[in-house]
Short mmCIF file of C-alpha atoms in Angstrom, two decimals:
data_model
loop_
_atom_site.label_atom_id
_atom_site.label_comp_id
_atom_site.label_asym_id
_atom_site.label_seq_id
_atom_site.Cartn_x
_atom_site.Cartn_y
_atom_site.Cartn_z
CA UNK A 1 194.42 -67.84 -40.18
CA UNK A 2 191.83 -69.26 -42.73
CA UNK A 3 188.14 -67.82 -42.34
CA UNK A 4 185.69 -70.55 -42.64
CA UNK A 5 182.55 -68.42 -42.45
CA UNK A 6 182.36 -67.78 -46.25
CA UNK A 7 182.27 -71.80 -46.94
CA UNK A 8 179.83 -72.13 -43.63
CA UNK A 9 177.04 -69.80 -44.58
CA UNK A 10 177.30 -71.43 -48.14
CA UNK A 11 175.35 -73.95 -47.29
CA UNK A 12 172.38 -71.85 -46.80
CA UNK A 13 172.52 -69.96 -50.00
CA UNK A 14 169.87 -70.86 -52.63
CA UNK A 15 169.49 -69.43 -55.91
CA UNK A 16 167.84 -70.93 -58.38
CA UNK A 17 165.08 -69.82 -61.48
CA UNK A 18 161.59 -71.65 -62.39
CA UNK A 19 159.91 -70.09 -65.34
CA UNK A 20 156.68 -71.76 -66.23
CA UNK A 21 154.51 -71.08 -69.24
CA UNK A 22 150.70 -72.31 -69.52
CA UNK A 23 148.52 -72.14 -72.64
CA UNK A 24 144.90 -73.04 -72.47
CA UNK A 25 141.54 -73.81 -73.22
CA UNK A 26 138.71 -73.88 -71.32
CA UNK A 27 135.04 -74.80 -72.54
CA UNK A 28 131.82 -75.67 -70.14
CA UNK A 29 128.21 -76.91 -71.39
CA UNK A 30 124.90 -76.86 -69.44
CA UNK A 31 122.13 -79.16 -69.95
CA UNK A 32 118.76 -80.29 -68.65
CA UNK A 33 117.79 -84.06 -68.49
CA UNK A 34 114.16 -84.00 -67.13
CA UNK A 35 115.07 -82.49 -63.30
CA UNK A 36 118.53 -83.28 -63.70
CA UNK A 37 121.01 -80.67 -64.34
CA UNK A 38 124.15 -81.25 -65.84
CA UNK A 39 127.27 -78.69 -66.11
CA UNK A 40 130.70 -80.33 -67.91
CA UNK A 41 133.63 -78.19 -68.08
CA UNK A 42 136.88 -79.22 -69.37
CA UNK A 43 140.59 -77.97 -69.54
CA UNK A 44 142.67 -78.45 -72.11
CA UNK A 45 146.51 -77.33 -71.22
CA UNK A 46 150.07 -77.53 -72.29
CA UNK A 47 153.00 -76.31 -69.89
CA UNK A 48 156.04 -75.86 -70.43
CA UNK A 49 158.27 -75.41 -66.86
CA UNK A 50 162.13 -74.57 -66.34
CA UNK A 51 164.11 -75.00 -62.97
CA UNK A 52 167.82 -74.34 -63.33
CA UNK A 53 170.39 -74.08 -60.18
CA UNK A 54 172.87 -72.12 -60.55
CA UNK A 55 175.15 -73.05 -57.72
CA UNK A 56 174.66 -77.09 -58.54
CA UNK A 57 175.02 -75.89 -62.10
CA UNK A 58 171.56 -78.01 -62.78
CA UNK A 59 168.95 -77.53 -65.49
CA UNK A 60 165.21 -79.30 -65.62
CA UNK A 61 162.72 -78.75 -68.15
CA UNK A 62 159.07 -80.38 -68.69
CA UNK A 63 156.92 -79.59 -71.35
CA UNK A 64 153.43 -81.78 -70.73
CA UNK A 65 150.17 -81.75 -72.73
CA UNK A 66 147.51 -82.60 -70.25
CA UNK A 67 143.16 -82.93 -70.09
CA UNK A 68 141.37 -81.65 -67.13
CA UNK A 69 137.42 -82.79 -66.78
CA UNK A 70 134.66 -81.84 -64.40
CA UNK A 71 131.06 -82.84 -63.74
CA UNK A 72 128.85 -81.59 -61.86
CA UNK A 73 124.89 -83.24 -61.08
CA UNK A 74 122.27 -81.29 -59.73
CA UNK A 75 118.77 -81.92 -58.80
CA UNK A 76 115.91 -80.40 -56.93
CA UNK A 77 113.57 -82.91 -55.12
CA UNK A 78 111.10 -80.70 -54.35
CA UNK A 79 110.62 -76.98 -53.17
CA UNK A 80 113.35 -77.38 -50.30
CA UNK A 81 115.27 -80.31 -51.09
CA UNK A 82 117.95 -80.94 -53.35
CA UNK A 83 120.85 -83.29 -53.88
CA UNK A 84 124.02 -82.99 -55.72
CA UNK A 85 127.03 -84.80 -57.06
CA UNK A 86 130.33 -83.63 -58.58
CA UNK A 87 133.69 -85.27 -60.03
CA UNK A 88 136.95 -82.78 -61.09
CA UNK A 89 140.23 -83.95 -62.57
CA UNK A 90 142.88 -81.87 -62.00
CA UNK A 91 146.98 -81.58 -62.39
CA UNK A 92 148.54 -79.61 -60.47
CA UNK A 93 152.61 -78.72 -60.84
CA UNK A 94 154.26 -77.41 -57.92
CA UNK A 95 154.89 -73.86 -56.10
CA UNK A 96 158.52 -72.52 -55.75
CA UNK A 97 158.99 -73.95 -52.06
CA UNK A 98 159.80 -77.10 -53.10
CA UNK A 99 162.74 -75.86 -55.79
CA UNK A 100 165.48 -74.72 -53.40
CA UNK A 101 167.85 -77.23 -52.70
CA UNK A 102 170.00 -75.81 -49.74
CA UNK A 103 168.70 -75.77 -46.51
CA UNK A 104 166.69 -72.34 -44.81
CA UNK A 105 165.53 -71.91 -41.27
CA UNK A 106 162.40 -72.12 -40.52
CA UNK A 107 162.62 -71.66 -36.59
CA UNK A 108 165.11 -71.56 -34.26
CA UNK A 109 165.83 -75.55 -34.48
CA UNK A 110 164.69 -76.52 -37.60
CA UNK A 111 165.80 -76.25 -41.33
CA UNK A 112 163.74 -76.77 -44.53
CA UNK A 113 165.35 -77.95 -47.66
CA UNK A 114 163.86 -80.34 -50.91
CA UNK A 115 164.75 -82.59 -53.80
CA UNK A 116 163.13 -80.78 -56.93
CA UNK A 117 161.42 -82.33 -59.40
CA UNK A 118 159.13 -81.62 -62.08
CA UNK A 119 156.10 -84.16 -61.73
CA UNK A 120 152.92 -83.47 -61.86
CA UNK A 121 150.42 -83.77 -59.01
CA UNK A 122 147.11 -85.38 -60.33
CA UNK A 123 144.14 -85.28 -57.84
CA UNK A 124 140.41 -87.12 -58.56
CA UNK A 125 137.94 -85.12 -56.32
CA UNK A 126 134.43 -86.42 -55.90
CA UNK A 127 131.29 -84.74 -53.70
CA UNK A 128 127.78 -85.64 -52.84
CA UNK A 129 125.59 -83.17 -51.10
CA UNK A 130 121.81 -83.57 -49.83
CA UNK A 131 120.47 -80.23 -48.07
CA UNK A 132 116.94 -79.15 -47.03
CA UNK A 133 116.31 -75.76 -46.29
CA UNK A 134 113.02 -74.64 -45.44
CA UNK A 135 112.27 -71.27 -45.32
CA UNK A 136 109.14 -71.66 -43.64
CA UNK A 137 109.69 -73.77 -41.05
CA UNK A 138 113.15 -72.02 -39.93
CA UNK A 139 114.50 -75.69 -40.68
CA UNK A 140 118.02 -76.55 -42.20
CA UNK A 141 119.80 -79.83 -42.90
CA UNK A 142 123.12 -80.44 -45.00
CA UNK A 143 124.85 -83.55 -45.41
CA UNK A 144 127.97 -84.03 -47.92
CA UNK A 145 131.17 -86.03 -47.84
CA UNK A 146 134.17 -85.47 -50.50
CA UNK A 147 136.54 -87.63 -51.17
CA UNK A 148 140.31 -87.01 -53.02
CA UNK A 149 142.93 -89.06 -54.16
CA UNK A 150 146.30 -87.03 -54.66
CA UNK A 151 148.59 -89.39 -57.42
CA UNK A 152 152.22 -88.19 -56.68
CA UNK A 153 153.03 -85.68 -53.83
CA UNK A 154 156.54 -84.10 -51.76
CA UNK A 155 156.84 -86.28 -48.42
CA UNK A 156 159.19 -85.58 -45.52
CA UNK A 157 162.15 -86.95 -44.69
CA UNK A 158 162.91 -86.20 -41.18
CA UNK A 159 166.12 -86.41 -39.44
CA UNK A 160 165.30 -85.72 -35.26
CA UNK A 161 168.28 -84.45 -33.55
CA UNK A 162 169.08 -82.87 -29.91
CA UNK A 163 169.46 -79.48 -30.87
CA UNK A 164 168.14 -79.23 -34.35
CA UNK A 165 165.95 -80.97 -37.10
CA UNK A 166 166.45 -81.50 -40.58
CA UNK A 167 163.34 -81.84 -43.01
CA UNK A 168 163.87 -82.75 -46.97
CA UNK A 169 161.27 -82.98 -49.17
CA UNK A 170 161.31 -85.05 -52.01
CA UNK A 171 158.82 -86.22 -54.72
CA UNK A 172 157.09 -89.56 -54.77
CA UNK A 173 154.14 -91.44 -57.34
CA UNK A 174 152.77 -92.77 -54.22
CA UNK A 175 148.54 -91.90 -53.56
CA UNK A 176 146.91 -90.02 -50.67
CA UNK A 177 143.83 -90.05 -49.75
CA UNK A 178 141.55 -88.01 -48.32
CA UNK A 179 137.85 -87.81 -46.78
CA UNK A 180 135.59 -85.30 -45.35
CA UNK A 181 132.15 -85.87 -43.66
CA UNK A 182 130.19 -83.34 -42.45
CA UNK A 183 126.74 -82.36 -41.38
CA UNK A 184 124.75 -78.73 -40.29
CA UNK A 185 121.58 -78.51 -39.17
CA UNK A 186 119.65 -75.65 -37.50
CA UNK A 187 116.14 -75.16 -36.50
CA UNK A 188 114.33 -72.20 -34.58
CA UNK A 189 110.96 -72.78 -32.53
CA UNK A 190 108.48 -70.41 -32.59
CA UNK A 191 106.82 -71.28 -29.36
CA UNK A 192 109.74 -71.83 -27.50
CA UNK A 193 111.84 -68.47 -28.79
CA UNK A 194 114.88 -70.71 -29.17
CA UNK A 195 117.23 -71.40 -32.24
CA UNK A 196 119.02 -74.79 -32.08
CA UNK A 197 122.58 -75.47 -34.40
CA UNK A 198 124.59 -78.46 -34.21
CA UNK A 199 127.50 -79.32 -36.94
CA UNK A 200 129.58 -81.90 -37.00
CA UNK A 201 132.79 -82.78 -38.77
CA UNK A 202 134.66 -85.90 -39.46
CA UNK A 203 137.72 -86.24 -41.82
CA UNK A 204 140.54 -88.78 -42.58
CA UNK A 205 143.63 -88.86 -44.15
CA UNK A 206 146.58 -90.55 -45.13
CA UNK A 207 150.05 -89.87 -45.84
CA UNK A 208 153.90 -91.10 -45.87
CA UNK A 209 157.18 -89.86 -44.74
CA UNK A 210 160.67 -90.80 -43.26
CA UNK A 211 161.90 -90.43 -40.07
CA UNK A 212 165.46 -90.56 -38.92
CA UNK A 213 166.61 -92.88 -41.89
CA UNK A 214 163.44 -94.96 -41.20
CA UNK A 215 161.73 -97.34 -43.88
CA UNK A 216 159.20 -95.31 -45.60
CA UNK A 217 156.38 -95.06 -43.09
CA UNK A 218 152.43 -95.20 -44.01
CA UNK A 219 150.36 -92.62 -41.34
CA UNK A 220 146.74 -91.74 -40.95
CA UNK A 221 145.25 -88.98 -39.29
CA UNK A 222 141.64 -89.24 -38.21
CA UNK A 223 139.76 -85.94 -36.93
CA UNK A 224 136.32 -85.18 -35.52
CA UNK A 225 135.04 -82.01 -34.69
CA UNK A 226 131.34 -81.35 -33.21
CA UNK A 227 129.54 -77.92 -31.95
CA UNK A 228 126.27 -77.17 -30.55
CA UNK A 229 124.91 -73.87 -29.90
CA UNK A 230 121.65 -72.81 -28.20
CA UNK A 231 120.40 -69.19 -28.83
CA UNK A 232 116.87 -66.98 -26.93
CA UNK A 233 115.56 -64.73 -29.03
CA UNK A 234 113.14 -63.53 -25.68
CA UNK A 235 110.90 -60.44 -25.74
CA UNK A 236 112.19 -59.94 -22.35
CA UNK A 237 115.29 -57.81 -21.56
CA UNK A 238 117.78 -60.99 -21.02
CA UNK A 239 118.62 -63.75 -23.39
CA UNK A 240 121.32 -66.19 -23.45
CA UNK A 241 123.20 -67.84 -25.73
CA UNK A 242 125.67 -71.15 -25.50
CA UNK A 243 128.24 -72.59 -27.81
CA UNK A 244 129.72 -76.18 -26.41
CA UNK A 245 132.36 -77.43 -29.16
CA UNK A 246 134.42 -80.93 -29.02
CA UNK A 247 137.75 -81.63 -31.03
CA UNK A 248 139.25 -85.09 -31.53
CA UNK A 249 142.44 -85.82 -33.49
CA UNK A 250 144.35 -89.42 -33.59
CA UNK A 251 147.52 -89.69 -35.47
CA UNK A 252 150.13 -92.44 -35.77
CA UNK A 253 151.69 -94.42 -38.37
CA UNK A 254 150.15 -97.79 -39.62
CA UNK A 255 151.06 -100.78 -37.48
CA UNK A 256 152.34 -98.15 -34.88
CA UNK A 257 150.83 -96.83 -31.76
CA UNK A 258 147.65 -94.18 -32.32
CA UNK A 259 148.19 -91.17 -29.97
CA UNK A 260 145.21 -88.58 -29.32
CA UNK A 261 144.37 -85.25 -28.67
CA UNK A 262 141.06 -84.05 -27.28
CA UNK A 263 139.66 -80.69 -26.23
CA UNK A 264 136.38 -79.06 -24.72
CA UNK A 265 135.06 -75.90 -25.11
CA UNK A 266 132.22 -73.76 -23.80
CA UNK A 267 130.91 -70.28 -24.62
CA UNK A 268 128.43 -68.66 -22.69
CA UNK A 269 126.66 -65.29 -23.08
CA UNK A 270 124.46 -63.34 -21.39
CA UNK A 271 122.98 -60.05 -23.01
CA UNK A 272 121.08 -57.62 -20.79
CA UNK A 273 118.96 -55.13 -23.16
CA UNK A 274 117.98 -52.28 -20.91
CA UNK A 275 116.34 -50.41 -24.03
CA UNK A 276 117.09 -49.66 -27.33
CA UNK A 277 119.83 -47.40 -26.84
CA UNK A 278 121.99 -49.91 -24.25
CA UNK A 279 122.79 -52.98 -23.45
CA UNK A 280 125.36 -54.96 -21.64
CA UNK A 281 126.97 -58.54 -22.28
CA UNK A 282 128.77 -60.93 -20.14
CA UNK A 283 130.58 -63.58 -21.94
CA UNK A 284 132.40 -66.58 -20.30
CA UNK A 285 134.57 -69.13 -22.14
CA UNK A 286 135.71 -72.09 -20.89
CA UNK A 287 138.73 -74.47 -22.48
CA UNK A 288 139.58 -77.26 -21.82
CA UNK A 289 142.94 -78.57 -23.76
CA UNK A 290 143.18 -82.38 -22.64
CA UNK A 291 139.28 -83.73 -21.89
CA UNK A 292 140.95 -86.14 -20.29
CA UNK A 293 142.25 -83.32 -17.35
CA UNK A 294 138.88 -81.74 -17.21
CA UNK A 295 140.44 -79.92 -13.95
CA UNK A 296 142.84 -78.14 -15.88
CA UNK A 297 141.27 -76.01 -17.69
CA UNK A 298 141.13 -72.13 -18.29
CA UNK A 299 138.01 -69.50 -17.83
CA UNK A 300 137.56 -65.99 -19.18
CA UNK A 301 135.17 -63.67 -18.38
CA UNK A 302 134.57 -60.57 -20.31
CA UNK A 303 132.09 -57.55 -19.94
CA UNK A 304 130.59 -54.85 -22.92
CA UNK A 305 128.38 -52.34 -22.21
CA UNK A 306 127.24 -50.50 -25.11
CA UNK A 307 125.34 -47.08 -24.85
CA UNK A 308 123.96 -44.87 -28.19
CA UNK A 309 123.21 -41.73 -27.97
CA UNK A 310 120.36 -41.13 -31.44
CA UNK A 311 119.82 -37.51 -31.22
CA UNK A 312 123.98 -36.67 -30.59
CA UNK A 313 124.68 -39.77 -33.13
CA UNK A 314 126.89 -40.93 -30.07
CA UNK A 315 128.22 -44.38 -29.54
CA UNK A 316 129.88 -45.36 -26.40
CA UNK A 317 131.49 -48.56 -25.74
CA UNK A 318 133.19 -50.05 -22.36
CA UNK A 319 134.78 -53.24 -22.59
CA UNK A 320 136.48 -55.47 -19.96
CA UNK A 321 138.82 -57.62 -20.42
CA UNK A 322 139.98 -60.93 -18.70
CA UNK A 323 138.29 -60.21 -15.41
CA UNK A 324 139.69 -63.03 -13.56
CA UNK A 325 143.23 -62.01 -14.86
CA UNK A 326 144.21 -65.41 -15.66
CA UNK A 327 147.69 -65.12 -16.62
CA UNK A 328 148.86 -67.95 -19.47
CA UNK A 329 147.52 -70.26 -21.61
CA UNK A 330 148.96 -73.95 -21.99
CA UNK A 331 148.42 -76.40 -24.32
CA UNK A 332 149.86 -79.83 -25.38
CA UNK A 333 149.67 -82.02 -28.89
CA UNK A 334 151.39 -85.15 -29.40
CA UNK A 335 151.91 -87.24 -32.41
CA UNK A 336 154.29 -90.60 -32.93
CA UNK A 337 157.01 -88.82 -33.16
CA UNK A 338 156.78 -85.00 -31.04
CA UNK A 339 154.80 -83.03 -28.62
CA UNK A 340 154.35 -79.35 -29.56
CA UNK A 341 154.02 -77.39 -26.32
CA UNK A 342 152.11 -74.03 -27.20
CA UNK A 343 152.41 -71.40 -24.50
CA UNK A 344 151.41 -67.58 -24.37
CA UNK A 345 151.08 -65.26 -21.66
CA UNK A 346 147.87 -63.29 -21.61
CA UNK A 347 147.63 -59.73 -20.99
CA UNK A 348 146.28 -58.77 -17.70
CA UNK A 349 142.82 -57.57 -16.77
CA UNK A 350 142.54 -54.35 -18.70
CA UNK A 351 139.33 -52.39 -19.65
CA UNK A 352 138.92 -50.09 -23.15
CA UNK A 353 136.93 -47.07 -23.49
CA UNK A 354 135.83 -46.46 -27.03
CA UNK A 355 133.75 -43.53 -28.36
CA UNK A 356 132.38 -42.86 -31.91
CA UNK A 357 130.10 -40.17 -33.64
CA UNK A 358 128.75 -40.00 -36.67
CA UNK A 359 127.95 -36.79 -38.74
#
């Protein structure tokens, strides 16, 4: 009888050697122009890289002479404005998990395995940034975007089956792109005793891959993110404070159908100062996975109260746990091509005592 095992597992045997060597030189200048300051830093490189298989019995080798510049812009409008502006070059090689050939699991289902190759990954990153922040006032505003264009990348090639998937990655010349918006602003009244934050975040992307011996398919990914929080700072013995956040994702390949995924959240607290030795806080949170099942949606409520003791150097804490003793969490994401189910069962309502001294 002829054991097969040996010639099975071989399959899922990698070994293979990268040896990379980098020499360099690095120089930066800094100028003034008026207001304007100006920092230039630049990268001058050669690297030499090595990948051999063994079991293919395969040898690469890349030896590359490449120049890597930066600039960055600054300026200062006045005493609490600015605005600033920055461009980097860059060439990146790649990290060892791309270089085994064979396949590995990665989960129970799925198995991870690449096409190596020795290219270069060049990426032109640009910023602009225009912030206030005013000290006196308690006022603070920051706007930016960045922007990056990634010149040769690995993409997936995905083969979907019933019980398993296969993912290869392989090299392509082909561009990515990349944007990020975002904005943060803050501001406390005096009168009122209340500090206001909002931030906001929106970023898109594009990328390619295969899919079950598909052409090679163009996708975009759009995201937006958004939270707004409300804090008391009272002189009485309660304040409050409230965190409402909002998360937006739409995926789906160009020409295709566009498939989204929303979610709420809300954080409330309430903190009950006694004196200066206790106090106790109530927090509830809120989540809603799909906004558009604002029914389904999970609450937690948890307790602290917090005693020290000065003149014994004493601290006492009593915390509680997941007072309505909901038991799981659920949620759902779907793209053109899967939907990840994420499940976990929660502990149950359970309260820690925790004492600490100092001496």
């Amino acid at each position: 009888m002829e054991d097969n095992s040996s010639n099975s597992l071989g399959e899922f045997i990698n070994d293979f050697t990268y040896q990379a060597n980098r020499f360099f030189n690095e120089a930066s200048y800094l100028f003034f122009i008026r207001k304007w300051r100006f920092i230039l830093l630049h990268s001058i490189s050669f690297l030499e890289q090595k990948l051999n298989s063994d079991l293919q019995e395969q040898r690469k080798s890349r030896s590359t002479f490449f120049f890597e510049p930066s600039v960055n812009v600054f300026r200062k409008l006045n005493t609490i404005s600015s605005v600033s502006f920055s461009y980097n070059y860059s060439q990146k090689p790649f990290s060892e998990e791309y270089f085994f050939r064979n396949p590995i699991f990665t989960s129970i289902r799925q198995t991870n395995s690449n096409t190596p190759d020795l290219q270069f990954s060049k990426i032109h990153s640009t910023s602009l940034n225009y912030a206030i922040n005013d000290s006196y006032k308690q006022f603070l505003f920051i706007i930016g975007t960045n922007y990056i264009v990634t010149q040769g990348n690995y993409f997936s090639d995905l083969s979907i089956e019933p019980t398993r998937t296969q993912i290869s990655f392989f090299f392509l010349p082909q561009n990515t792109n990349a944007l990020n918006t975002y904005l943060n602003t803050e501001k406390f009244f005096y009168r009122a005793l209340i500090l206001l934050k909002f931030n906001a975040n929106y970023g898109f992307q594009t990328f390619n891959n295969i899919i079950n011996n598909s052409e090679l398919r163009s996708n975009e990914i759009q995201t937006f993110s958004s939270k707004f929080e409300v804090k008391t700072a009272f002189k009485s013995k309660i304040n409050f404070q409230n965190a409402f956040s909002f998360g937006r994702m739409v995926s789906g390949s160009v020409g295709g159908s566009s498939f989204v995924n929303e979610n709420l959240n809300n954080s409330f607290s309430i903190i009950f100062k006694k004196n200066k030795q206790s106090h106790i806080l109530i927090t509830a949170d809120c989540f809603v996975p799909n906004a558009k099942k604002i029914n389904q949606n999970y609450l937690f409520l948890d307790a602290q109260y917090n005693l020290v003791l000065k003149n014994n150097n004493l601290n006492i804490d009593f915390v509680v746990k997941n007072i309505l003793n909901v038991s799981n969490f659920e949620q759902i994401s779907t793209t053109d091509y899967s939907e990840n189910i994420f499940r976990s069962n929660l502990l149950p309502r359970y309260g820690i005592l925790r004492v600490s001294c100092s001496f």
